[in-house]
Coordinates of C-alpha atoms in Angstrom, one line a residue:
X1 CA 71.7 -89.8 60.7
X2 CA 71.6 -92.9 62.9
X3 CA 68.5 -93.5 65.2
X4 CA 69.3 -94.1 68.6
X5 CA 66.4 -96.8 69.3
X6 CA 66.6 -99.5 71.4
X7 CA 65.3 -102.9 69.9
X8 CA 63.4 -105.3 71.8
X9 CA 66.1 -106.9 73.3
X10 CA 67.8 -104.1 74.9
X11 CA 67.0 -103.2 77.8
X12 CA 67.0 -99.4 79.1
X13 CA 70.0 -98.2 81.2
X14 CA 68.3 -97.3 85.0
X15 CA 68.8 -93.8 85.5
X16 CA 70.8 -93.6 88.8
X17 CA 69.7 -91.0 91.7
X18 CA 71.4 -87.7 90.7
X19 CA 70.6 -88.4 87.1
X20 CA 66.7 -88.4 88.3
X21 CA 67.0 -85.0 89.9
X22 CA 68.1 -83.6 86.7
X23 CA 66.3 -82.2 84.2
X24 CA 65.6 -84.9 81.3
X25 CA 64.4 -83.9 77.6
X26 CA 65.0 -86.5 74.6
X27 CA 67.2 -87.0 72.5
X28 CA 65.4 -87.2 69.3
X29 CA 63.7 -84.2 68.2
X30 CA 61.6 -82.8 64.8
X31 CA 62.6 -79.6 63.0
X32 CA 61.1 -78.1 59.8
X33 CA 63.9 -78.5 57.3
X34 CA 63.5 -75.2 55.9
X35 CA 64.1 -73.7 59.2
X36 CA 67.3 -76.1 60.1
X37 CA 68.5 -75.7 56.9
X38 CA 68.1 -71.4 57.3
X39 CA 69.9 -71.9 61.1
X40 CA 72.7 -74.1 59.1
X41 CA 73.9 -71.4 56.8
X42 CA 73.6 -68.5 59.2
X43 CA 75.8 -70.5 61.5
X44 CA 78.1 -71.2 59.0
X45 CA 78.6 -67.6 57.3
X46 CA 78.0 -65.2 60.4
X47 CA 78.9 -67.8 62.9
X48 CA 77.5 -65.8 66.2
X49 CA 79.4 -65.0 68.9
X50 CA 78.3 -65.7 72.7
X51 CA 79.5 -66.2 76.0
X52 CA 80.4 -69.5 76.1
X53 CA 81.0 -72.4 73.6
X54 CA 78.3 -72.3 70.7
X55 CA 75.9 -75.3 70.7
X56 CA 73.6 -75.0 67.3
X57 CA 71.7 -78.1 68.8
X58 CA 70.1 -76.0 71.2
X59 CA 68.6 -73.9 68.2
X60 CA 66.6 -76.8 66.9
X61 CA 65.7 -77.7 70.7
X62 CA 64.4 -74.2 70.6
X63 CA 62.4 -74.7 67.2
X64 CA 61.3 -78.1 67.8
X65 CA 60.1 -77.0 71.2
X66 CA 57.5 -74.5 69.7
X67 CA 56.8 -76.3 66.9
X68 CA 56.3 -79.8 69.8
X69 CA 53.9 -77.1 71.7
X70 CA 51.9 -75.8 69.1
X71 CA 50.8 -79.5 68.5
X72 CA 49.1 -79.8 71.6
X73 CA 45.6 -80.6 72.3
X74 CA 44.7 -77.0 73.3
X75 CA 45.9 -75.7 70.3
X76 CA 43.1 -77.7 68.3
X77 CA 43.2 -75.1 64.9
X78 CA 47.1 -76.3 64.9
X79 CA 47.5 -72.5 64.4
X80 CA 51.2 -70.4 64.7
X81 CA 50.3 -69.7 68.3
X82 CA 52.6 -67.9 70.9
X83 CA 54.4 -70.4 73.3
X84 CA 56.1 -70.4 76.6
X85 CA 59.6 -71.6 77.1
X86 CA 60.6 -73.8 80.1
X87 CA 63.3 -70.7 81.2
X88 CA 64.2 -73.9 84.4
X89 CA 64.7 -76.4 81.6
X90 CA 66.9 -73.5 79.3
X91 CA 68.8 -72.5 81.9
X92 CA 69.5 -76.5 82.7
X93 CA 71.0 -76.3 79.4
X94 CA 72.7 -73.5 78.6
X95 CA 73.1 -70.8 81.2
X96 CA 73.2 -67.9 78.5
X97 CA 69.9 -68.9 76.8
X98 CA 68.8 -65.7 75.9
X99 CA 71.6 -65.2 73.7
X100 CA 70.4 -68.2 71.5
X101 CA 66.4 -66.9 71.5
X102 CA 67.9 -63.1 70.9
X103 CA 70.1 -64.6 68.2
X104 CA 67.1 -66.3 66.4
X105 CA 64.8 -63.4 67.1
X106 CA 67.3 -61.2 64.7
X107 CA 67.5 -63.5 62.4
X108 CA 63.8 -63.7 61.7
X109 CA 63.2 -67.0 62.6
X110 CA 60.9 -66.9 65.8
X111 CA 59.3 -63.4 67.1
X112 CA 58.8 -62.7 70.9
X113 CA 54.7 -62.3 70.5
X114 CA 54.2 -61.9 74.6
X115 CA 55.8 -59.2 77.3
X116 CA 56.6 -60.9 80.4
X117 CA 55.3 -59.6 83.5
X118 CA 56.0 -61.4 87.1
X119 CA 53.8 -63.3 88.2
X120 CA 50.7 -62.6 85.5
X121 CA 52.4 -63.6 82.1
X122 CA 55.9 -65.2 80.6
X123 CA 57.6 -64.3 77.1
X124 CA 55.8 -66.6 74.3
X125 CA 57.7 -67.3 71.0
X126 CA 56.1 -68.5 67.7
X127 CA 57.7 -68.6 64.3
X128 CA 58.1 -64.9 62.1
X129 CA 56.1 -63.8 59.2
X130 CA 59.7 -63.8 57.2
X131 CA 59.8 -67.3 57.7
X132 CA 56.3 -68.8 57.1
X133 CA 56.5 -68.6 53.5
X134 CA 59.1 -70.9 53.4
X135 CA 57.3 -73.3 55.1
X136 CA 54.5 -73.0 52.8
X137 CA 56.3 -74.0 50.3
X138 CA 58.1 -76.8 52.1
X139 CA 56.9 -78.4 55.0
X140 CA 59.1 -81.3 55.7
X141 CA 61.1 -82.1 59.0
X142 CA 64.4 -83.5 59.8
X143 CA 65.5 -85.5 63.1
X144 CA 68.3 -84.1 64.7
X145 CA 70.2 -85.4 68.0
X146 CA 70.3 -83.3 71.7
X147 CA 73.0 -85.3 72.7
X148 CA 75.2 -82.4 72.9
X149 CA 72.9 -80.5 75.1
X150 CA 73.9 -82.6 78.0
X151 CA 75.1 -81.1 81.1
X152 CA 75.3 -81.2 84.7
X153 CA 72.1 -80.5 85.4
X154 CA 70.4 -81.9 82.0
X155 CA 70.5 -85.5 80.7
X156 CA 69.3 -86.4 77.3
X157 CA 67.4 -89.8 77.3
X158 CA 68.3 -91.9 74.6
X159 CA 64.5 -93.5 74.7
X160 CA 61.6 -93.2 76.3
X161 CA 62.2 -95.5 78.8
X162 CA 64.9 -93.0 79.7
X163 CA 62.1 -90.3 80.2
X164 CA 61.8 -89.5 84.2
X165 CA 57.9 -90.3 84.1
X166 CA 58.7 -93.9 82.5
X167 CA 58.9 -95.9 85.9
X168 CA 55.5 -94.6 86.9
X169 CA 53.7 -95.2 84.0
X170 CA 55.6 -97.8 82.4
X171 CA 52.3 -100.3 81.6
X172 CA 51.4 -97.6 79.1
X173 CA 54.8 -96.2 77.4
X174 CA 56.4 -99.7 77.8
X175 CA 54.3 -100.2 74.6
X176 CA 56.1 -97.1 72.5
X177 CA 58.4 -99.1 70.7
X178 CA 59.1 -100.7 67.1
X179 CA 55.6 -101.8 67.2
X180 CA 54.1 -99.3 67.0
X181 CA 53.7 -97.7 63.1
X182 CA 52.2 -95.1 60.8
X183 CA 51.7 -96.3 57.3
X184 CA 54.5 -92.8 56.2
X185 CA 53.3 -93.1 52.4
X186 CA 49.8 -93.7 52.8
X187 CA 49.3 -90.7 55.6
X188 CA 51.6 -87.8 53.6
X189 CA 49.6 -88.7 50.3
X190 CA 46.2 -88.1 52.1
X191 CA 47.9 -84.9 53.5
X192 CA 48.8 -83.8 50.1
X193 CA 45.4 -84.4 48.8
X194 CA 43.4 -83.0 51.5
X195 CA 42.3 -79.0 50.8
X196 CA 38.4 -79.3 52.6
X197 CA 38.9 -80.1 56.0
X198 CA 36.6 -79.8 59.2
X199 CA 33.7 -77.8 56.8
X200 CA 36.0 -75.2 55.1
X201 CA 38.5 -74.5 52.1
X202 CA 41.2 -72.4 52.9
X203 CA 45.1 -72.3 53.3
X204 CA 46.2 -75.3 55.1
X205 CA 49.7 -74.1 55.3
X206 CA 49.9 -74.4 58.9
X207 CA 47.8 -77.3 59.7
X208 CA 50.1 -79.2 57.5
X209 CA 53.4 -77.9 59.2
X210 CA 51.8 -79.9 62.2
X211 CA 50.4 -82.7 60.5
X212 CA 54.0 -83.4 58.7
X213 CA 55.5 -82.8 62.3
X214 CA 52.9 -85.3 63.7
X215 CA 53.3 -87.9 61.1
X216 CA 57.4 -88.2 61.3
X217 CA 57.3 -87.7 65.0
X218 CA 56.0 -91.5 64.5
X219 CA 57.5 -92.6 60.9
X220 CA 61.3 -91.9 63.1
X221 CA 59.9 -93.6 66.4
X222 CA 61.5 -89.9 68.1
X223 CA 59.2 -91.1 70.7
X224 CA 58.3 -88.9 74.2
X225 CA 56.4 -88.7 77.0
X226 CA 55.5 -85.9 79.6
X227 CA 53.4 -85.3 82.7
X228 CA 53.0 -83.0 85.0
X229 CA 51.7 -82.8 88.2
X230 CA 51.2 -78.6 88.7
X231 CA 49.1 -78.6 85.6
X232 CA 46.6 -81.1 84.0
X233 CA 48.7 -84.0 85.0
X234 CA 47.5 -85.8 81.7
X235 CA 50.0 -88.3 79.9
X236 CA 51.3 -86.2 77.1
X237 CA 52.6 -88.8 74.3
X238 CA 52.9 -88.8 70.1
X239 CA 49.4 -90.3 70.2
X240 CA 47.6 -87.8 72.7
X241 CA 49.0 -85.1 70.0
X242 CA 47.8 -87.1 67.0
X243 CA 45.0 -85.5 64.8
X244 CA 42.7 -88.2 64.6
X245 CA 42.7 -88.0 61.0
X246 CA 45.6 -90.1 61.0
X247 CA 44.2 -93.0 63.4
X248 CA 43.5 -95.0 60.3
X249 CA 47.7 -95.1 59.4
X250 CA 48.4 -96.4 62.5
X251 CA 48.9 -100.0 63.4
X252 CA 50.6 -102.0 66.7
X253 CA 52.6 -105.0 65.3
X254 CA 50.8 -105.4 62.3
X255 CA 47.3 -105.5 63.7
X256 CA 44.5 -102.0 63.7
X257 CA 43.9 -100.4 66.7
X258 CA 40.4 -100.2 68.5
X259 CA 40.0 -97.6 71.2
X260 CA 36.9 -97.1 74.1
X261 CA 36.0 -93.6 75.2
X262 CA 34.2 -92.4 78.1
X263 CA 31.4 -90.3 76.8
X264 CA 30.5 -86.7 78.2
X265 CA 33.8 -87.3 80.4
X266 CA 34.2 -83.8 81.6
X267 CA 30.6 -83.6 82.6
X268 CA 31.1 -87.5 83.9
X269 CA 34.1 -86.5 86.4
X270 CA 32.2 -83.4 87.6
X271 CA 29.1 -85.6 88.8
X272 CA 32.1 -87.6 90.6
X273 CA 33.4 -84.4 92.2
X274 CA 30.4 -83.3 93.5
X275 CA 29.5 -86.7 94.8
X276 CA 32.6 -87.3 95.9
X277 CA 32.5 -84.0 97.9
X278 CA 29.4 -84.8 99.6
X279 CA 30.5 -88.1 100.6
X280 CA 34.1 -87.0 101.8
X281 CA 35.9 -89.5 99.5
X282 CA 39.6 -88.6 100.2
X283 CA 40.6 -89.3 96.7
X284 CA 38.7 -85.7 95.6
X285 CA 40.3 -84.2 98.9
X286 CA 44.0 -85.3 97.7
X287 CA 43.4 -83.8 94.1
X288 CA 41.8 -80.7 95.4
X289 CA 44.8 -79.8 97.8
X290 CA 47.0 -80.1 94.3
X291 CA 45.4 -77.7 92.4
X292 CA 44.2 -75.3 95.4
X293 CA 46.2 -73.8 98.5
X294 CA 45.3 -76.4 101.1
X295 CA 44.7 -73.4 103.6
X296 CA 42.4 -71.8 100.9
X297 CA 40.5 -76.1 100.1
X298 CA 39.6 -76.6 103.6
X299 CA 39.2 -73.6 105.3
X300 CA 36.9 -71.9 102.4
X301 CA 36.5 -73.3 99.4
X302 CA 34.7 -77.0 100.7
X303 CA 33.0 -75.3 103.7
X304 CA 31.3 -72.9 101.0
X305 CA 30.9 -75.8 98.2
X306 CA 29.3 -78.2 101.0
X307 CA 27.1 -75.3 102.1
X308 CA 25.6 -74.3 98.3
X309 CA 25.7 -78.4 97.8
X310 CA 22.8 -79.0 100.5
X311 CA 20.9 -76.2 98.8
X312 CA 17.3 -77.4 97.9
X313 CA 17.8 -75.1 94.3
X314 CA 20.7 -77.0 93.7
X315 CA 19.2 -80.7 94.2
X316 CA 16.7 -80.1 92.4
X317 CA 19.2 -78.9 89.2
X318 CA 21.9 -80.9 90.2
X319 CA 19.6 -84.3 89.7
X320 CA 18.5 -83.4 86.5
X321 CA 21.7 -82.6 85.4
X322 CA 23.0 -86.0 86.2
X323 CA 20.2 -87.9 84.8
X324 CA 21.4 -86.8 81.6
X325 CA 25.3 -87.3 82.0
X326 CA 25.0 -90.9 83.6
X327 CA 22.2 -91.5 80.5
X328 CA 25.1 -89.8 78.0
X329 CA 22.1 -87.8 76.9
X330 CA 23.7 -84.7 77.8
X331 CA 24.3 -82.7 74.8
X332 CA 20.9 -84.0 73.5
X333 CA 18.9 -82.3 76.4
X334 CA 21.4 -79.0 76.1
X335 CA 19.5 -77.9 72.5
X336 CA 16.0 -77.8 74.6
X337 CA 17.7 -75.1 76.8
X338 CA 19.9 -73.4 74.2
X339 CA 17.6 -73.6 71.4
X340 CA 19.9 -73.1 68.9
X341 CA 18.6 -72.0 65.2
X342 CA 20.0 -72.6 62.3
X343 CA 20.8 -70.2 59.3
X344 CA 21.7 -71.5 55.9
X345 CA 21.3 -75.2 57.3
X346 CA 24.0 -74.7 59.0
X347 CA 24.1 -73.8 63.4
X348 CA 26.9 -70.9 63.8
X349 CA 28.6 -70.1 67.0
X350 CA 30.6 -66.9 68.5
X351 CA 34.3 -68.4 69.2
X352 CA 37.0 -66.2 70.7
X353 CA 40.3 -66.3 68.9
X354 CA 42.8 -65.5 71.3
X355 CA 45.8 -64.6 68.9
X356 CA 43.7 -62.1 66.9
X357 CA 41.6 -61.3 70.3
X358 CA 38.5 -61.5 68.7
X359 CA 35.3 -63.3 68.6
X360 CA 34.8 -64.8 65.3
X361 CA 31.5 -67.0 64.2
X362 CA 32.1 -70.2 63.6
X363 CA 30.3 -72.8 61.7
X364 CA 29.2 -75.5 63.2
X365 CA 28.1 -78.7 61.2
X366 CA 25.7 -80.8 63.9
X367 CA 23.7 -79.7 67.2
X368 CA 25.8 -82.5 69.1
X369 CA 29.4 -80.4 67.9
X370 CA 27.5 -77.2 69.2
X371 CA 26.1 -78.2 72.2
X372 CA 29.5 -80.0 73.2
X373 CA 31.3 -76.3 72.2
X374 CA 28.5 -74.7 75.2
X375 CA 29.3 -77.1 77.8
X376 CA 33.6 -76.3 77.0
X377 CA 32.2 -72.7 77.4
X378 CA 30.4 -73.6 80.6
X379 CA 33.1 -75.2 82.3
X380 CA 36.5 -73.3 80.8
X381 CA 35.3 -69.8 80.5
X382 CA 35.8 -67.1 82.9
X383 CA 32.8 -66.3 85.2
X384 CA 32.8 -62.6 83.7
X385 CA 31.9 -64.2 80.7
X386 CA 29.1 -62.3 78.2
X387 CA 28.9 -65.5 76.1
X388 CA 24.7 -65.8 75.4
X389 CA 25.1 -69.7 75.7
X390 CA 26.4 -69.3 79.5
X391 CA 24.1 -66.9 80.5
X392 CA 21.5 -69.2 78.9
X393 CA 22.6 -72.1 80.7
X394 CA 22.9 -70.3 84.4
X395 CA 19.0 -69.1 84.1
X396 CA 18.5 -72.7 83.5
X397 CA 20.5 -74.2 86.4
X398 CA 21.4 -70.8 88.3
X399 CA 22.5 -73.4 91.7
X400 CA 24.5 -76.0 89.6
X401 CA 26.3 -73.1 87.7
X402 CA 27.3 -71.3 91.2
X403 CA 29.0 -74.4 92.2
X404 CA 30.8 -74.4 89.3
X405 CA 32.0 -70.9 89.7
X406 CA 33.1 -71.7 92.8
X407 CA 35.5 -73.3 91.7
X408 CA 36.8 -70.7 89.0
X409 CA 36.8 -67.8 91.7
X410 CA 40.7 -67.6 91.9
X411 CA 41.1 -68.6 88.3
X412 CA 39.0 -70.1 85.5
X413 CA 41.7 -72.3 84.7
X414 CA 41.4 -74.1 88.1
X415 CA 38.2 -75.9 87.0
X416 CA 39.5 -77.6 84.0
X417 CA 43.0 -78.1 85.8
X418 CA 41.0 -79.9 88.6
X419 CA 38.4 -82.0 86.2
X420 CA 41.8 -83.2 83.9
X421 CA 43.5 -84.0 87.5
X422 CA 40.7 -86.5 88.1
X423 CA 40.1 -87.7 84.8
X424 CA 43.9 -88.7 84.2
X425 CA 44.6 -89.9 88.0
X426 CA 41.2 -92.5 87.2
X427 CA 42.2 -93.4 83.7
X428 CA 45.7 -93.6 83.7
X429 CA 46.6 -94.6 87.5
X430 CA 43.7 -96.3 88.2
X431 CA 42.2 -98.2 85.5
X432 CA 44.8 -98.6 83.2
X433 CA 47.0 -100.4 85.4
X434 CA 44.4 -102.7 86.6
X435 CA 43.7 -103.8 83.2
X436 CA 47.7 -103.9 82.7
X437 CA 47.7 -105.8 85.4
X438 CA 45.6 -108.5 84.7
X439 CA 46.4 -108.7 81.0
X440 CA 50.4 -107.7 81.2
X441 CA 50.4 -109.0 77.6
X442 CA 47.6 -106.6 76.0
X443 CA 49.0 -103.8 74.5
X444 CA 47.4 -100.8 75.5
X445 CA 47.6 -97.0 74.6
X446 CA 46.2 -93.5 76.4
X447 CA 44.5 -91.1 74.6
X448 CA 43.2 -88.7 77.8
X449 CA 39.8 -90.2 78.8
X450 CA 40.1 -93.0 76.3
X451 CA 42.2 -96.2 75.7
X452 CA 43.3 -98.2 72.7
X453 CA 44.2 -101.7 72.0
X454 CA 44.9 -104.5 69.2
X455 CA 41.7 -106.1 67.5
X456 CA 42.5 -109.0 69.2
X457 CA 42.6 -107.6 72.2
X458 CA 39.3 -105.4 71.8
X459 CA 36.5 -107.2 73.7
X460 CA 38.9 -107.7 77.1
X461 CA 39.3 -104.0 77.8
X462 CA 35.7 -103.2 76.5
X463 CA 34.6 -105.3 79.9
X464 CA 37.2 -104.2 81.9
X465 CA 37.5 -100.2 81.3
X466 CA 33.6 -99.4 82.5
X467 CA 34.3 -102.1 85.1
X468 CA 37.3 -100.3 86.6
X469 CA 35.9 -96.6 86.4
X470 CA 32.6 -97.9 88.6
X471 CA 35.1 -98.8 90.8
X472 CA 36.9 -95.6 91.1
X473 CA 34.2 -93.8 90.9
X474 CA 30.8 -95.8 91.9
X475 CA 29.5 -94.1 88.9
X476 CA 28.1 -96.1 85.7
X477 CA 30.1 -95.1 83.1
X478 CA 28.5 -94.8 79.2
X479 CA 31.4 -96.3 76.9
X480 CA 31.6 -95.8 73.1
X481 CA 33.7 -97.9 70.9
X482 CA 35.7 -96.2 68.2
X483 CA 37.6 -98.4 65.3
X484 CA 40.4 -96.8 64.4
X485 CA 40.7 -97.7 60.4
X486 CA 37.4 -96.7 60.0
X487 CA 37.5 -93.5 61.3
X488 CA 34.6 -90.9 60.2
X489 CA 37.3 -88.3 59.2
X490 CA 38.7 -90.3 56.8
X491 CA 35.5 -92.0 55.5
X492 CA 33.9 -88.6 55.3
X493 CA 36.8 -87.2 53.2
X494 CA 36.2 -89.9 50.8
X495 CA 32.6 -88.9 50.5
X496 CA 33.2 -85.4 50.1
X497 CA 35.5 -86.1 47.4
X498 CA 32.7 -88.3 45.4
X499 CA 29.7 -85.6 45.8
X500 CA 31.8 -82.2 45.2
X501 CA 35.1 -83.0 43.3
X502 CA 35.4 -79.6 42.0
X503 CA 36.1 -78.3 45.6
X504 CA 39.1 -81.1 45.3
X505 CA 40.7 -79.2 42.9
X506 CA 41.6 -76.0 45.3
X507 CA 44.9 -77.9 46.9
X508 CA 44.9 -74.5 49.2
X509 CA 48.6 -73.0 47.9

């Protein structure tokens, strides 16, 4: 099948003003060939029947939308988790869309795993149990065109710079192009050889469903790019979903890639928010109003904050607290609260899983990976939480952790939504487009609270980037440089491999 990709002399068509009030999705999309191949035949034998004119491309949008979701960042064990549809962006499409998930829902391919109830819950889809064998056997993809899925309220961008978020954020996505490479053979054969990943040996079937979905999504340049504005308003690209096992394969005309991350960045952004509270900086004030009611921000929920801020208790926790974030000493100074103790020379920790909805105990292989796990607990949980870690934590800093609820009250999710708000509006509309800016000719790549460039290019944003967050945030930020051939994943692998070759031998099927 041709690829629809524009070279670097082409330039992309300007979407006109109706065409920007429509719905956009791209063109090229990823589907597990077992799957399209299963969808093919069933078409082709019991052809189904629906309302108006069949359109089997929106069965793979369908599949390659769950599979798409289910390599997100939240879904970190890159398990067969539940997903929620876009019903907006189905309906754009087809306007009987329910015939096409009802239709695939018979036929075994995808099961509806959620009831939908207004207002508290939507339908979520992941793929059946009759199905996943076959992709354990098999867990290629295939690129397939949406083209047909055009309508009058969809368009199908032929490129990314087609994708309504391009104009915005063009001195980031401008740089998805045929640049931009995995090394195909060199990642698939690690794939096949890895079984002992993260710790464990067990059945990778699933992982590698994703990882094969992650690798092509590149190989075929099917690139995409989201961002949205009523949830963590992060830049959503093929890198952002990229297991970082595979940062080694990937290069940017030719040359390896070296990327600068902002250490303890969710605890760094909440030491901006509360400063920024305290000193009214409007910047806090405009993100707050997005993720809160602005009758609920002003008229309760700063009045309350700035009361419990002034707070002698808190001061006293709140500088302490601080000290260690701005010192990126954080997760060090966690393990003399948490005390953590190890069994087996190992640390384990209680982990809800929230498809089984259980806790499970997890093992965890360094005190830094555990105390990071407590502060996600501490800031993403729910306040009715009876995780041992919190509660630890809150006898500890009872004022700072109160402030912190505050902002949960309504919903626990509000917290990270609001820290992600901040974090994504610094890096990616603030820093990164002074740096593009200045160097217009420095390729340069978002990875959430990080950013990537060429070798050659290396030492420019490693002056600029903690530069440029001071200046957002007057904070002085701790930055850690991360080289992406020589990535611990991969080197570790290696090592593994040398000392215990007999666990090598399981290849998890």
């Amino acid at each position: 099948m041709s690829k629809k990709i524009l070279s670097k002399n082409q330039t992309a068509r300007k979407l006109s003003r109706n065409e920007k009030q429509r719905i956009t999705i791209a063109n090229l999309a990823l589907i597990p060939s077992v799957i399209k191949n299963y969808i093919d035949t069933l078409v082709k034998v019991y052809r189904p029947t629906f309302t108006y004119k069949l359109k089997v491309e929106f069965f793979y949008y369908i599949i390659a939308t769950i599979i798409r979701r289910q390599n997100t960042y939240e879904n970190k064990a890159l398990e067969n988790i539940p997903i929620a549809l876009n019903a907006t962006v189905l309906r754009g499409i087809k306007s009987d869309y329910n015939e096409y998930i009802d239709w695939l829902i018979e036929q075994e391919a995808i099961f509806k795993a959620e009831k939908y109830e207004p207002g508290r819950s939507s339908n979520k889809y992941c793929f059946a149990d009759f199905i996943l064998p076959s992709l354990k056997e098999d867990s290629g993809s295939e690129i397939v065109e949406m083209q047909a899925l055009e309508s009058g309220k969809v368009i199908v961008a032929r490129s990314i710079q087609e994708s309504e978020i391009y104009e915005e954020n063009e001195h980031l996505l401008k740089w998805f192009n045929g640049g931009l490479e995995i090394d195909f053979e060199g990642a698939v054969t690690y794939v096949e050889d890895l079984s002992y990943y993260e710790g464990e040996i067990f059945d990778l079937t699933h992982k590698k469903v994703h990882w094969s979905h992650q690798i092509l999504t590149l190989h075929h340049k099917a690139f995409y790019a989201t961002r949205n504005e009523e949830s963590d308003f992060r830049l959503h690209t093929p890198l952002t979903n990229l297991k970082k096992i595979f940062k080694p394969f990937i290069t940017y005309e030719g040359q390896e890639l070296v990327g600068y991350d902002l250490k303890n960045s969710q605890p760094f952004f909440l030491i901006f928010l509360i400063e920024s509270i305290i000193s009214n900086n409007d910047r806090i004030s405009n993100i707050l109003s997005r993720i809160y009611s602005k009758k609920n921000c002003n008229s309760f929920m700063l009045q309350n904050l700035r009361k419990r801020l002034s707070i002698k208790g808190f001061l006293k926790d709140y500088e302490m607290f601080k000290t260690w974030v701005l010192n990126g000493e954080i997760y060090e100074n966690m393990e003399s609260i948490i005390k953590p103790k190890k069994r087996l020379g190992c640390y384990f920790t209680n982990k809800y899983n929230a498809i089984k909805k259980v806790t499970e105990i997890k093992k965890v292989d360094n005190i830094r990976a555990l105390m990071k796990g407590v502060i996600f607990t501490l800031f993403f949980s729910g306040i009715k939480t009876r995780n041992s870690s919190y509660k630890t934590f809150k006898e500890a800093f009872p004022n700072l952790v109160e402030v912190i609820e505050l902002f949960k009250e309504k919903d626990n999710a509000d917290f990270s939504k609001l820290l992600q708000n901040i974090e994504s509006e610094c890096i990616i509309d603030f820093v990164s487009k002074k740096i593009a800016k200045e160097y217009p000719e420095m390729p340069l790549f978002s990875i959430h609270d990080s950013l990537s460039t060429t070798e050659k290019h290396a030492h420019i944003l490693e002056d600029l980037m903690p530069k440029y967050i001071f200046e957002y945030t007057g904070l002085t930020p701790k930055i850690e440089e991360e080289k992406w051939k020589k990535y611990d994943y991969q080197v570790d692998y290696k090592k593994r491999a040398e000392l215990h070759p007999e666990l090598y031998a399981y290849n998890g099927f």
